Amino acid sequence: MIVLEALAFNHDPTAANHDAINIRRSATQPVPLPEWRRGFSTRPEDSPAAYSTNDVAGNTITIKASFHIDPKLEVVEIRAIDPSRDDRCCGPCPNVLGEVKAKRVKVVPGHHGKTPWETFELLNTRLVECGVGIHVVTWQWQYRLGPDRPWQSFATTHHRIYSLVGIPRKPWVQQPFDPANMSLPWTDVLDFACWWASGARSQVEAARMVTAAVFDLGPSVITYDCPGGGSTHYAWPVFNCSAFLDRLRGGPGLGYYVNCSDCATITSTFANVLGTDLWQSRMGYGFDLNELLGIGSNVWQTACGWGAFSYHEVAWEDDCTAADDVYDACLKVDGDVDPVTAPHSPLLPVDLRFGLTGELTYRDRLASPPGRPTCNPQPATRTRRAVT
Amino acid sequence: MIQDMDERHAEYLRERHDYAAWERETAAESELLVGRFALRVEDLPGWNMIRLDQVPVEGARLALQSLWGSAEQEGVLLRIDIIEMPDVAAARTMLLHLLGEFQSPEIARQTDARIGQVAFESPDRTTVLFVRSNVVAMIRNAGPEVIAVDEPARQLDDIVKGQSGTK
């Protein structure tokens, strides 16, 4: 009598305040639209969609649906409910897209029961209160033939919904919305970024959580490149994100080692897909170090025992100057009142101002007193490496 | 694509690595060029190619990033990067640019010309980068078991020599 044919979450590629944003799966795979199609979409991951919580906040989110309805019927009322309807189910954020508000759908004569795209409003969405995350949304679709008639179920659909703080920033873009555009946000990256920053409700919180998660990849997944002289493995000439994803999934990727440029790029790229606004930028050149904990290491030392860095690179906010905050996933500094001498209190530099000498912020904790005069922000190096 | 190097960084590198001493090639060095470098799976006996990516490097004719596993030792992985530039001068500039991707102050020039026409290495030879003709090569460890890489670097240098021809 009635068949659900397709659902579209991203039904307006030019906007994101009432619908899902533009995404793709990976460097090589787009997300076909509409996201859910009868006969093709059976698992939640077959039907992915992502929302910017900043943009949908306070707005009514809509989806579009098309059906095949028995031509003998003139009008049916259609809705979708959360089949669990149990707030105790599925953790603190069940069904972030709530339910599909009931709507009367007219059968248009002469189309053999096929309906055009119908717009439906969502009720009781919880994207904003749940913050960043990956959620499975299940809807049970129902129809009734009149207000006095009982609701009848006719389909159940499952969707993988990513909630972000904001619209992804570079290197991720929203236009052109075109299968050839490799810089549309990848769900392969969202699978990690949303997990790492789960529950974050602000850009700063998301950036903090991503930075911590990247540092915590050491030593099991990656470690600092002491054997290679602290050289760039994933982030030159562009960010080989496909290889890094392979590494995250247990494959060889481009190897076990990373340096600061890699960490800065991974951090800012995986944070910016959530809507943060970080850059990769350098400091230098040629400066002595305090003792540090490099990613993957539990030994306090001056970077592999070298004593100095030729340069260092971090994820950095705004103009990447001494007045701006850094997010350094490559190392921990000494966070106590005397970062120059032991004992050391490990501090991951997140949302920490680079600062001037003597202010005991990031610069003073990274560089030793003789090194501080040549550990200067180099904002001309500010970049956001493209992804492949 | 690569960003133009920050001039302050370039100046620091030129001074630190005495660029003036190796920036210009000799007449003999500029005679032979490589055209369309090829790296085949059988080129490094004892090593299995795991991954090969061609990457975009502005100004380069070809840039390859590859990962190789030792056939004999578990946990030993090599990362080999090859960049073919249009001429020798561009290759010397590219070598300087690559030196700018090393945080360690201990990367130093090989003084005994064992590999390439200009070469740099880490103190324990776990990293080597060199230029021969218009090709820049970088060989590094990529696995948890670390080895000296001068032997595979020498093999790679022989491959580059073998593919050089009179321009």
Coordinates of C-alpha atoms in Angstrom, one line a residue:
Chain A
M1 CA 0.0 0.0 0.0
I2 CA 2.8 2.4 0.8
V3 CA 6.6 2.1 0.3
L4 CA 9.3 4.5 1.4
E5 CA 11.6 5.0 -1.7
A6 CA 14.2 7.5 -0.5
L7 CA 15.2 10.0 2.2
A8 CA 17.4 13.1 1.7
F9 CA 19.1 14.7 4.7
N10 CA 21.4 17.1 2.7
H11 CA 18.6 18.5 0.4
D12 CA 20.1 22.0 0.1
P13 CA 23.8 21.9 -0.8
T14 CA 24.0 25.7 -0.5
A15 CA 22.9 26.0 3.2
A16 CA 23.3 24.2 6.5
N17 CA 20.8 25.8 8.9
H18 CA 17.9 23.5 8.2
D19 CA 19.5 20.4 6.7
A20 CA 22.7 18.4 6.7
I21 CA 26.0 19.6 5.3
N22 CA 27.9 18.5 2.2
I23 CA 30.2 15.5 2.8
R24 CA 31.9 12.6 1.1
R25 CA 33.3 9.3 2.4
S26 CA 36.9 9.5 1.5
A27 CA 39.4 10.8 -1.1
T28 CA 37.9 8.5 -3.7
Q29 CA 34.3 7.9 -2.7
P30 CA 31.5 10.4 -2.6
V31 CA 28.3 10.0 -0.6
P32 CA 25.6 9.3 -3.1
L33 CA 22.4 11.4 -2.7
P34 CA 19.8 10.8 -1.6
E35 CA 21.5 9.3 1.4
W36 CA 18.9 6.6 2.0
R37 CA 17.5 4.5 -0.8
R38 CA 15.3 1.5 -0.7
G39 CA 17.2 -1.6 -1.5
F40 CA 20.6 0.0 -1.1
S41 CA 20.7 1.4 2.4
T42 CA 20.4 -1.3 5.1
R43 CA 23.0 -0.4 7.7
P44 CA 23.4 3.0 9.4
E45 CA 26.7 3.6 7.6
D46 CA 24.9 3.2 4.3
S47 CA 23.0 6.4 5.1
P48 CA 25.4 9.0 6.6
A49 CA 24.6 12.7 7.2
A50 CA 26.4 15.4 9.2
Y51 CA 25.0 18.5 10.9
S52 CA 26.6 21.7 12.2
T53 CA 25.0 22.2 15.6
N54 CA 25.9 26.0 15.5
D55 CA 24.0 26.4 12.3
V56 CA 20.9 24.3 13.1
A57 CA 20.5 25.7 16.7
G58 CA 17.1 27.3 17.1
N59 CA 16.0 26.2 13.6
T60 CA 13.6 23.5 12.4
I61 CA 15.6 20.7 10.7
T62 CA 13.9 19.2 7.7
I63 CA 14.4 16.1 5.6
K64 CA 12.8 15.1 2.3
A65 CA 11.2 11.8 1.5
S66 CA 9.6 10.2 -1.5
F67 CA 7.1 7.3 -1.5
H68 CA 5.2 5.0 -3.6
I69 CA 1.5 5.1 -2.5
D70 CA -1.4 3.0 -3.7
P71 CA -3.1 5.2 -6.3
K72 CA -6.5 4.2 -4.9
L73 CA -5.7 6.3 -1.9
E74 CA -6.1 10.1 -2.1
V75 CA -4.3 11.2 1.0
V76 CA -2.4 9.5 3.8
E77 CA -0.8 10.9 6.9
I78 CA 2.9 9.9 7.4
R79 CA 5.3 10.2 10.3
A80 CA 8.3 8.4 11.8
I81 CA 8.8 7.7 15.4
D82 CA 11.7 6.6 17.5
P83 CA 10.9 2.9 18.0
S84 CA 12.7 2.7 21.3
R85 CA 10.9 5.6 22.9
D86 CA 12.8 4.9 26.0
D87 CA 15.0 7.6 27.4
R88 CA 17.0 4.9 29.2
C89 CA 18.0 3.4 25.8
C90 CA 21.2 3.9 24.0
G91 CA 23.2 6.2 26.3
P92 CA 22.7 9.8 27.1
C93 CA 22.0 10.9 23.5
P94 CA 19.5 8.5 21.9
N95 CA 18.0 9.4 18.6
V96 CA 19.6 12.9 18.1
L97 CA 17.3 13.6 15.2
G98 CA 14.2 13.0 17.3
E99 CA 11.1 12.1 15.3
V100 CA 9.5 13.0 11.9
K101 CA 6.5 15.2 12.4
A102 CA 3.3 13.8 10.9
K103 CA 2.2 15.3 7.6
R104 CA -0.6 14.7 5.1
V105 CA 0.7 13.5 1.8
K106 CA -1.6 13.7 -1.2
V107 CA -1.4 11.2 -4.0
V108 CA -1.0 13.0 -7.3
P109 CA -3.0 11.4 -10.0
G110 CA -1.2 10.2 -13.1
H111 CA 2.1 9.3 -11.5
H112 CA 1.3 5.7 -10.7
G113 CA 1.5 6.5 -7.0
K114 CA 5.0 7.9 -7.0
T115 CA 5.2 11.0 -4.9
P116 CA 7.5 14.0 -5.5
W117 CA 9.9 14.9 -2.8
E118 CA 7.9 15.8 0.3
T119 CA 9.5 18.0 3.1
F120 CA 9.1 16.8 6.6
E121 CA 10.0 18.6 9.8
L122 CA 11.9 16.9 12.6
L123 CA 10.7 17.2 16.2
N124 CA 12.6 16.9 19.5
T125 CA 16.0 16.9 17.9
R126 CA 18.9 16.8 20.4
L127 CA 21.9 17.7 18.2
V128 CA 22.8 20.8 20.1
E129 CA 22.5 19.4 23.6
C130 CA 24.4 16.3 22.7
G131 CA 27.3 18.1 21.1
V132 CA 29.9 16.5 18.9
G133 CA 29.3 12.8 18.3
I134 CA 28.4 9.9 16.0
H135 CA 24.9 8.6 16.5
V136 CA 22.7 5.9 15.1
V137 CA 19.2 7.2 14.4
T138 CA 16.5 4.6 13.8
W139 CA 13.0 5.6 12.5
Q140 CA 9.9 3.6 12.3
W141 CA 7.8 5.0 9.5
Q142 CA 4.0 4.9 9.9
Y143 CA 0.9 5.9 8.0
R144 CA -2.8 6.3 8.8
L145 CA -5.7 6.9 6.5
G146 CA -7.5 9.3 8.8
P147 CA -7.2 11.0 12.2
D148 CA -9.5 8.3 13.7
R149 CA -7.6 5.4 12.2
P150 CA -4.7 3.6 13.8
W151 CA -1.1 4.1 12.8
Q152 CA 0.4 1.3 10.7
S153 CA 4.2 0.7 10.4
F154 CA 5.5 0.3 6.9
A155 CA 9.3 0.7 7.1
T156 CA 12.2 1.0 9.5
T157 CA 15.3 3.0 8.5
H158 CA 18.7 3.4 10.1
H159 CA 21.1 6.4 9.7
R160 CA 24.6 7.3 10.8
I161 CA 24.5 10.9 12.0
Y162 CA 27.6 13.0 12.7
S163 CA 27.1 16.1 14.8
L164 CA 29.8 18.8 14.6
V165 CA 30.3 22.1 16.4
G166 CA 30.3 24.1 13.2
I167 CA 30.7 24.0 9.4
P168 CA 34.1 22.4 8.7
R169 CA 36.9 24.8 8.0
K170 CA 39.8 24.5 5.6
P171 CA 41.3 22.3 4.3
W172 CA 37.6 21.2 4.3
V173 CA 35.3 23.1 2.1
Q174 CA 31.6 23.0 1.3
Q175 CA 31.8 24.1 -2.4
P176 CA 31.8 23.1 -5.1
F177 CA 29.5 20.2 -4.1
D178 CA 30.8 17.9 -6.8
P179 CA 32.2 14.3 -6.7
A180 CA 35.5 15.6 -8.0
N181 CA 36.0 17.9 -5.0
M182 CA 38.3 15.9 -2.7
S183 CA 38.1 18.6 0.0
L184 CA 34.5 18.0 1.0
P185 CA 34.6 16.7 4.6
W186 CA 35.3 12.9 4.7
T187 CA 33.2 10.6 6.8
D188 CA 36.3 8.5 7.2
V189 CA 37.8 11.4 9.1
L190 CA 34.6 12.2 11.0
D191 CA 34.6 8.6 12.2
F192 CA 37.7 9.4 14.2
A193 CA 37.2 13.1 14.9
C194 CA 33.7 12.8 16.3
W195 CA 34.8 9.9 18.4
W196 CA 37.8 11.8 19.8
A197 CA 35.8 15.0 20.5
S198 CA 32.6 13.2 21.7
G199 CA 30.4 15.5 23.7
A200 CA 32.3 18.8 22.9
R201 CA 30.0 21.8 22.6
S202 CA 32.5 24.5 21.6
Q203 CA 35.4 25.0 19.2
V204 CA 37.9 25.2 22.0
E205 CA 36.6 22.0 23.7
A206 CA 36.7 20.1 20.4
A207 CA 40.2 21.3 19.6
R208 CA 41.4 20.4 23.1
M209 CA 39.9 16.9 22.8
V210 CA 41.3 16.3 19.4
T211 CA 44.8 17.4 20.5
A212 CA 44.7 15.1 23.5
A213 CA 43.5 12.2 21.3
V214 CA 46.3 12.7 18.8
F215 CA 49.0 12.8 21.6
D216 CA 47.4 9.6 23.0
L217 CA 48.0 7.7 19.7
G218 CA 51.6 7.4 21.0
P219 CA 53.3 5.0 21.4
S220 CA 50.9 2.3 20.0
V221 CA 50.0 3.9 16.6
I222 CA 52.7 6.6 16.1
T223 CA 55.7 7.9 17.8
Y224 CA 58.1 10.8 17.5
D225 CA 60.7 10.4 14.7
C226 CA 63.9 10.2 16.7
P227 CA 65.5 7.8 14.2
G228 CA 64.7 10.0 11.2
G229 CA 65.9 13.3 12.7
G230 CA 62.3 14.5 13.4
S231 CA 61.3 14.5 9.8
T232 CA 57.9 15.0 8.2
H233 CA 56.3 11.7 7.1
Y234 CA 52.6 12.4 6.5
A235 CA 52.3 16.1 5.9
W236 CA 54.7 16.8 3.0
P237 CA 54.0 18.1 0.4
V238 CA 50.4 17.8 1.3
F239 CA 48.7 15.8 4.0
N240 CA 48.4 12.2 3.0
C241 CA 45.3 11.7 5.1
S242 CA 44.4 8.5 3.3
A243 CA 47.7 7.0 4.4
F244 CA 47.2 8.3 8.0
L245 CA 43.7 6.8 8.1
D246 CA 45.2 3.5 7.1
R247 CA 47.6 3.8 10.0
L248 CA 44.7 4.6 12.4
R249 CA 43.0 1.4 11.2
G250 CA 46.0 -0.8 12.0
G251 CA 47.6 -0.7 8.5
P252 CA 51.1 0.4 7.7
G253 CA 50.1 3.9 6.4
L254 CA 53.3 5.7 5.7
G255 CA 55.0 4.2 8.8
Y256 CA 55.3 4.6 12.5
Y257 CA 57.0 7.9 12.8
V258 CA 55.8 11.5 12.9
N259 CA 57.2 14.9 13.7
C260 CA 55.7 18.2 14.7
S261 CA 54.5 19.1 11.2
D262 CA 52.6 15.8 11.0
C263 CA 51.1 16.3 14.5
A264 CA 50.1 19.9 13.8
T265 CA 48.5 18.9 10.5
I266 CA 46.7 15.9 11.9
T267 CA 45.4 18.0 14.8
S268 CA 44.2 20.9 12.8
T269 CA 42.7 18.8 10.0
F270 CA 40.8 16.5 12.3
A271 CA 39.7 19.4 14.5
N272 CA 38.7 21.6 11.6
V273 CA 36.4 18.9 10.2
L274 CA 34.4 19.5 13.4
G275 CA 34.2 23.3 12.8
T276 CA 37.2 24.6 14.7
D277 CA 39.4 27.2 13.0
L278 CA 43.0 26.1 13.5
W279 CA 46.1 26.6 11.4
Q280 CA 49.5 24.9 11.1
S281 CA 52.3 27.3 11.7
R282 CA 56.0 27.3 12.7
M283 CA 58.3 28.8 15.2
G284 CA 62.0 29.1 15.1
Y285 CA 64.7 29.0 14.0
G286 CA 67.3 27.0 15.9
F287 CA 66.5 27.1 19.6
D288 CA 67.5 25.1 22.7
L289 CA 64.9 23.2 24.6
N290 CA 63.7 22.4 28.0
E291 CA 63.2 18.7 28.8
L292 CA 60.0 17.5 27.2
L293 CA 57.9 14.3 26.7
G294 CA 57.7 13.6 23.0
I295 CA 54.7 11.8 21.6
G296 CA 55.1 8.1 22.3
S297 CA 57.8 8.6 24.9
N298 CA 57.8 8.5 28.7
V299 CA 61.3 9.9 29.0
W300 CA 61.9 13.6 29.9
Q301 CA 64.6 14.7 27.6
T302 CA 65.4 17.5 25.1
A303 CA 63.8 16.0 22.0
C304 CA 65.6 12.7 21.4
G305 CA 68.6 14.1 23.3
W306 CA 69.4 16.6 20.5
G307 CA 69.2 19.6 22.8
A308 CA 67.5 21.8 20.3
F309 CA 65.0 22.0 17.5
S310 CA 65.7 23.6 14.1
Y311 CA 62.1 24.6 14.0
H312 CA 58.8 23.5 15.6
E313 CA 55.3 23.5 14.3
V314 CA 51.9 23.4 16.1
A315 CA 48.2 23.8 15.5
W316 CA 47.6 27.5 16.2
E317 CA 44.7 29.9 16.4
D318 CA 44.0 33.1 14.5
D319 CA 47.2 35.0 13.4
C320 CA 49.6 32.4 14.8
T321 CA 51.5 35.1 16.8
A322 CA 52.7 35.3 20.3
A323 CA 49.3 36.6 21.4
D324 CA 47.5 33.5 20.0
D325 CA 46.9 30.1 21.5
V326 CA 48.6 26.9 20.4
Y327 CA 47.5 23.2 20.5
D328 CA 50.6 21.0 20.5
A329 CA 49.9 17.2 20.1
C330 CA 53.6 16.5 19.5
L331 CA 54.9 16.8 23.1
K332 CA 54.2 17.6 26.7
V333 CA 56.0 20.4 28.5
D334 CA 56.7 20.9 32.1
G335 CA 53.6 22.7 33.6
D336 CA 55.0 23.7 37.0
V337 CA 56.5 27.0 38.1
D338 CA 60.0 26.0 36.9
P339 CA 59.9 24.3 33.5
V340 CA 63.6 24.4 33.2
T341 CA 64.5 21.9 36.0
A342 CA 63.2 18.6 37.3
P343 CA 60.9 17.4 38.7
H344 CA 58.5 17.9 35.8
S345 CA 54.7 18.0 35.7
P346 CA 53.5 16.9 32.3
L347 CA 51.3 19.5 30.6
L348 CA 49.8 19.0 27.1
P349 CA 49.8 22.4 25.5
V350 CA 46.2 23.0 24.6
D351 CA 44.6 26.4 24.3
L352 CA 47.8 27.8 25.7
R353 CA 49.0 31.2 24.6
F354 CA 52.4 31.2 22.9
G355 CA 53.4 34.3 24.9
L356 CA 56.4 36.5 25.4
T357 CA 59.6 35.5 27.3
G358 CA 59.1 35.7 31.0
E359 CA 55.3 35.1 30.9
L360 CA 55.7 31.4 31.7
T361 CA 53.3 30.4 28.9
Y362 CA 54.1 28.1 26.0
R363 CA 57.3 29.6 24.7
D364 CA 59.0 29.5 28.2
R365 CA 57.9 26.0 28.7
L366 CA 59.2 24.7 25.4
A367 CA 62.4 26.6 25.0
S368 CA 65.2 26.9 27.6
P369 CA 66.3 30.4 28.6
P370 CA 69.1 30.6 26.0
G371 CA 66.7 29.3 23.3
R372 CA 63.8 31.7 23.9
P373 CA 65.2 34.6 21.8
T374 CA 65.2 32.4 18.7
C375 CA 62.0 30.6 19.4
N376 CA 59.8 33.1 17.6
P377 CA 56.4 32.7 15.9
Q378 CA 56.8 32.6 12.1
P379 CA 53.3 33.5 11.0
A380 CA 54.4 33.7 7.4
T381 CA 54.5 29.9 7.5
R382 CA 50.8 29.8 8.5
T383 CA 49.0 27.2 6.3
R384 CA 46.3 24.6 6.1
R385 CA 47.7 21.7 4.1
A386 CA 45.5 20.2 1.4
V387 CA 44.4 16.6 1.9
T388 CA 44.8 13.6 -0.4
Chain B
M1 CA 52.1 21.5 -4.3
I2 CA 54.6 22.9 -1.9
Q3 CA 54.5 26.3 -0.3
D4 CA 57.3 28.6 -1.0
M5 CA 59.8 28.3 1.8
D6 CA 59.6 31.1 4.4
E7 CA 62.6 33.3 3.7
R8 CA 63.8 33.4 7.3
H9 CA 63.8 29.6 7.4
A10 CA 65.6 29.4 4.1
E11 CA 68.2 31.8 5.3
Y12 CA 68.7 29.8 8.5
L13 CA 69.1 26.6 6.4
R14 CA 71.4 28.1 3.9
E15 CA 73.7 29.2 6.7
R16 CA 73.4 26.0 8.8
H17 CA 74.1 23.6 5.9
D18 CA 76.7 25.8 4.1
Y19 CA 74.5 25.9 1.0
A20 CA 77.0 28.0 -0.9
A21 CA 79.4 25.1 -0.9
W22 CA 77.0 22.7 -2.8
E23 CA 74.4 24.9 -4.4
R24 CA 76.1 24.9 -7.8
E25 CA 76.8 21.7 -9.7
T26 CA 80.0 21.0 -11.5
A27 CA 80.0 20.9 -15.3
A28 CA 80.3 17.1 -15.2
E29 CA 77.4 16.8 -12.7
S30 CA 75.1 18.8 -15.0
E31 CA 75.7 16.6 -18.0
L32 CA 73.6 13.6 -17.0
L33 CA 69.9 13.9 -16.3
V34 CA 67.2 11.4 -15.4
G35 CA 64.0 11.5 -17.4
R36 CA 60.9 9.8 -15.9
F37 CA 62.4 8.0 -13.0
A38 CA 61.0 4.5 -12.5
L39 CA 61.0 2.6 -9.2
R40 CA 60.0 -1.0 -9.6
V41 CA 59.2 -3.6 -7.0
E42 CA 62.2 -5.7 -8.0
D43 CA 64.6 -2.8 -7.7
L44 CA 65.5 -3.3 -4.0
P45 CA 66.4 -7.0 -3.4
G46 CA 65.5 -8.0 0.1
W47 CA 62.7 -5.5 0.3
N48 CA 59.0 -5.8 -0.6
M49 CA 57.1 -2.7 -1.8
I50 CA 54.1 -2.1 0.5
R51 CA 52.8 1.2 -0.8
L52 CA 53.6 3.6 -3.6
D53 CA 52.0 7.1 -4.0
Q54 CA 52.6 9.7 -6.6
V55 CA 52.3 13.1 -4.9
P56 CA 52.0 16.6 -6.3
V57 CA 55.2 18.6 -5.8
E58 CA 55.2 22.0 -7.5
G59 CA 58.1 22.3 -10.0
A60 CA 58.9 18.6 -9.9
R61 CA 58.5 16.3 -12.9
L62 CA 57.7 13.4 -10.7
A63 CA 57.4 12.7 -6.9
L64 CA 57.0 9.3 -5.4
Q65 CA 56.5 8.3 -1.7
S66 CA 56.9 4.6 -1.0
L67 CA 57.0 2.2 1.9
W68 CA 59.0 -1.0 1.8
G69 CA 59.2 -4.0 4.2
S70 CA 62.2 -6.1 4.9
A71 CA 61.8 -9.6 3.5
E72 CA 64.1 -10.9 6.4
Q73 CA 63.5 -8.8 9.4
E74 CA 60.0 -8.3 10.9
G75 CA 59.3 -4.7 12.0
V76 CA 61.8 -3.1 9.6
L77 CA 60.2 -0.7 7.3
L78 CA 61.8 1.8 4.9
R79 CA 60.3 5.0 3.6
I80 CA 61.8 6.0 0.3
D81 CA 60.9 9.3 -1.4
I82 CA 62.1 10.2 -4.9
I83 CA 61.7 13.6 -6.5
E84 CA 62.7 14.1 -10.1
M85 CA 63.3 17.8 -10.9
P86 CA 63.7 19.4 -14.3
D87 CA 67.4 20.1 -13.8
V88 CA 70.3 19.8 -11.4
A89 CA 69.9 23.3 -10.0
A90 CA 66.3 22.7 -9.1
A91 CA 67.3 19.4 -7.4
R92 CA 69.8 21.3 -5.2
T93 CA 67.1 23.7 -4.2
M94 CA 64.7 20.9 -3.5
L95 CA 67.3 19.2 -1.3
L96 CA 67.5 22.4 0.8
H97 CA 63.7 22.5 1.0
L98 CA 63.7 18.9 2.3
L99 CA 66.3 19.7 4.9
G100 CA 63.8 22.2 6.2
E101 CA 61.5 19.4 7.2
F102 CA 63.9 18.0 9.8
Q103 CA 63.6 19.3 13.3
S104 CA 66.9 17.7 14.4
P105 CA 70.0 20.0 14.5
E106 CA 72.1 16.9 14.0
I107 CA 71.4 16.2 10.3
A108 CA 74.8 16.9 8.7
R109 CA 76.5 16.7 5.3
Q110 CA 78.3 13.5 4.5
T111 CA 81.9 14.4 4.0
D112 CA 83.2 11.3 2.3
A113 CA 80.9 11.3 -0.8
R114 CA 79.7 7.7 -0.3
I115 CA 76.3 8.3 -1.8
G116 CA 75.1 10.7 -4.4
Q117 CA 76.7 14.0 -5.4
V118 CA 75.6 15.8 -2.2
A119 CA 74.3 13.9 0.8
F120 CA 73.1 14.5 4.3
E121 CA 72.6 11.9 7.1
S122 CA 71.8 11.5 10.7
P123 CA 74.7 10.6 13.0
D124 CA 73.9 6.9 13.2
R125 CA 72.9 6.8 9.4
T126 CA 69.3 5.9 10.1
T127 CA 68.3 8.6 7.7
V128 CA 70.0 9.6 4.4
L129 CA 69.0 12.2 1.8
F130 CA 71.0 12.8 -1.3
V131 CA 70.9 14.4 -4.7
R132 CA 72.3 12.9 -7.9
S133 CA 71.8 14.8 -11.1
N134 CA 68.2 16.0 -11.1
V135 CA 66.9 13.5 -8.7
V136 CA 66.5 13.9 -4.9
A137 CA 66.1 10.8 -2.7
M138 CA 65.3 10.4 0.9
I139 CA 65.6 7.1 2.8
R140 CA 64.3 6.8 6.3
N141 CA 63.2 4.2 8.8
A142 CA 59.4 3.8 9.1
G143 CA 59.1 0.8 11.4
P144 CA 59.6 0.1 15.1
E145 CA 62.8 -1.8 14.4
V146 CA 65.5 0.7 13.3
I147 CA 68.4 0.0 11.0
A148 CA 71.1 2.0 9.3
V149 CA 69.9 2.9 5.8
D150 CA 73.2 3.5 4.0
E151 CA 73.1 0.2 2.1
P152 CA 69.6 0.7 0.6
A153 CA 70.6 4.3 0.0
R154 CA 73.6 3.0 -2.0
Q155 CA 71.4 0.7 -3.9
L156 CA 69.0 3.5 -4.7
D157 CA 71.9 5.7 -5.8
D158 CA 73.0 3.0 -8.2
I159 CA 69.4 2.9 -9.6
V160 CA 69.6 6.7 -10.2
K161 CA 73.0 6.4 -11.9
G162 CA 71.6 3.6 -14.1
Q163 CA 68.7 5.8 -15.2
S164 CA 70.9 8.8 -16.0
G165 CA 71.5 9.7 -19.6
T166 CA 73.3 12.5 -21.4
K167 CA 71.0 15.5 -21.7

